[in-house]
């Protein structure tokens, strides 16, 4: 595994992150590691659009698209 070091984090940001880590019963390192992993696993809008642009064919009814979008938002 590789390591990441972040310098010059504002004190108020550090305090908020430490508080959130404590609330999650995690060390700051565990908390930030989990957040980074989740962020890397969640595609950006540009990545989704790029992936969608390479696909051909198929049609999705509007109601099904709305349901899928709601399910995705509810998971976050």
mmCIF file of C-alpha atoms in Angstrom:
data_model
loop_
_atom_site.group_PDB
_atom_site.id
_atom_site.type_symbol
_atom_site.label_atom_id
_atom_site.label_comp_id
_atom_site.label_asym_id
_atom_site.label_seq_id
_atom_site.Cartn_x
_atom_site.Cartn_y
_atom_site.Cartn_z
ATOM 1 C CA UNK A 1 0.000 0.000 0.000
ATOM 2 C CA UNK A 2 1.065 3.523 -0.660
ATOM 3 C CA UNK A 3 0.909 6.459 1.714
ATOM 4 C CA UNK A 4 -0.519 9.919 1.199
ATOM 5 C CA UNK A 5 0.498 12.964 3.193
ATOM 6 C CA UNK A 6 -1.483 16.195 3.110
ATOM 7 C CA UNK A 7 0.169 19.380 4.304
ATOM 8 C CA UNK A 8 -1.181 22.818 5.151
ATOM 9 C CA UNK A 9 -4.665 21.722 6.204
ATOM 10 C CA UNK A 10 -6.442 24.638 7.887
ATOM 11 C CA UNK A 11 -6.824 24.162 11.649
ATOM 12 C CA UNK A 12 -10.609 24.490 11.544
ATOM 13 C CA UNK A 13 -10.831 21.841 8.813
ATOM 14 C CA UNK A 14 -8.616 19.514 10.828
ATOM 15 C CA UNK A 15 -10.790 20.032 13.911
ATOM 16 C CA UNK A 16 -13.990 19.206 12.011
ATOM 17 C CA UNK A 17 -12.464 16.061 10.522
ATOM 18 C CA UNK A 18 -11.168 14.909 13.916
ATOM 19 C CA UNK A 19 -14.625 15.452 15.405
ATOM 20 C CA UNK A 20 -16.285 13.461 12.609
ATOM 21 C CA UNK A 21 -13.755 10.657 12.989
ATOM 22 C CA UNK A 22 -14.415 10.495 16.723
ATOM 23 C CA UNK A 23 -18.175 10.420 16.116
ATOM 24 C CA UNK A 24 -17.631 7.478 13.761
ATOM 25 C CA UNK A 25 -15.472 5.758 16.432
ATOM 26 C CA UNK A 26 -12.486 5.871 14.095
ATOM 27 C CA UNK A 27 -9.054 7.374 14.151
ATOM 28 C CA UNK A 28 -8.550 10.325 11.848
ATOM 29 C CA UNK A 29 -6.467 8.106 9.579
ATOM 30 C CA UNK A 30 -9.195 5.431 9.388
ATOM 31 C CA UNK A 31 -11.859 8.040 8.742
ATOM 32 C CA UNK A 32 -9.950 9.789 5.967
ATOM 33 C CA UNK A 33 -8.887 6.483 4.389
ATOM 34 C CA UNK A 34 -12.532 5.369 4.191
ATOM 35 C CA UNK A 35 -13.557 8.725 2.696
ATOM 36 C CA UNK A 36 -10.800 8.554 0.071
ATOM 37 C CA UNK A 37 -11.741 4.995 -0.894
ATOM 38 C CA UNK A 38 -15.402 5.949 -1.224
ATOM 39 C CA UNK A 39 -14.528 9.013 -3.280
ATOM 40 C CA UNK A 40 -12.353 6.972 -5.643
ATOM 41 C CA UNK A 41 -15.119 4.380 -6.083
ATOM 42 C CA UNK A 42 -17.758 7.002 -6.925
ATOM 43 C CA UNK A 43 -17.499 8.072 -10.561
ATOM 44 C CA UNK A 44 -17.539 11.761 -11.406
ATOM 45 C CA UNK A 45 -20.190 13.171 -13.723
ATOM 46 C CA UNK A 46 -17.567 13.423 -16.470
ATOM 47 C CA UNK A 47 -16.638 9.749 -16.015
ATOM 48 C CA UNK A 48 -20.283 8.680 -16.191
ATOM 49 C CA UNK A 49 -20.916 10.767 -19.294
ATOM 50 C CA UNK A 50 -17.778 9.444 -20.959
ATOM 51 C CA UNK A 51 -18.822 5.868 -20.228
ATOM 52 C CA UNK A 52 -22.365 6.539 -21.437
ATOM 53 C CA UNK A 53 -21.054 8.115 -24.622
ATOM 54 C CA UNK A 54 -19.343 4.888 -25.611
ATOM 55 C CA UNK A 55 -22.542 2.848 -25.363
ATOM 56 C CA UNK A 56 -24.912 2.321 -28.238
ATOM 57 C CA UNK A 57 -28.537 1.313 -28.495
ATOM 58 C CA UNK A 58 -31.171 0.738 -25.908
ATOM 59 C CA UNK A 59 -33.898 2.927 -24.542
ATOM 60 C CA UNK A 60 -34.971 3.490 -20.969
ATOM 61 C CA UNK A 61 -38.473 4.685 -20.124
ATOM 62 C CA UNK A 62 -38.482 8.034 -18.339
ATOM 63 C CA UNK A 63 -40.080 6.580 -15.200
ATOM 64 C CA UNK A 64 -37.390 3.895 -14.978
ATOM 65 C CA UNK A 65 -34.654 6.516 -15.330
ATOM 66 C CA UNK A 66 -36.212 8.613 -12.551
ATOM 67 C CA UNK A 67 -36.465 5.558 -10.282
ATOM 68 C CA UNK A 68 -32.833 4.608 -10.927
ATOM 69 C CA UNK A 69 -31.677 8.140 -10.191
ATOM 70 C CA UNK A 70 -33.642 8.236 -6.926
ATOM 71 C CA UNK A 71 -32.196 4.881 -5.849
ATOM 72 C CA UNK A 72 -28.678 6.129 -6.578
ATOM 73 C CA UNK A 73 -29.244 9.328 -4.589
ATOM 74 C CA UNK A 74 -30.767 7.404 -1.684
ATOM 75 C CA UNK A 75 -27.622 5.254 -1.434
ATOM 76 C CA UNK A 76 -25.440 8.294 -0.805
#
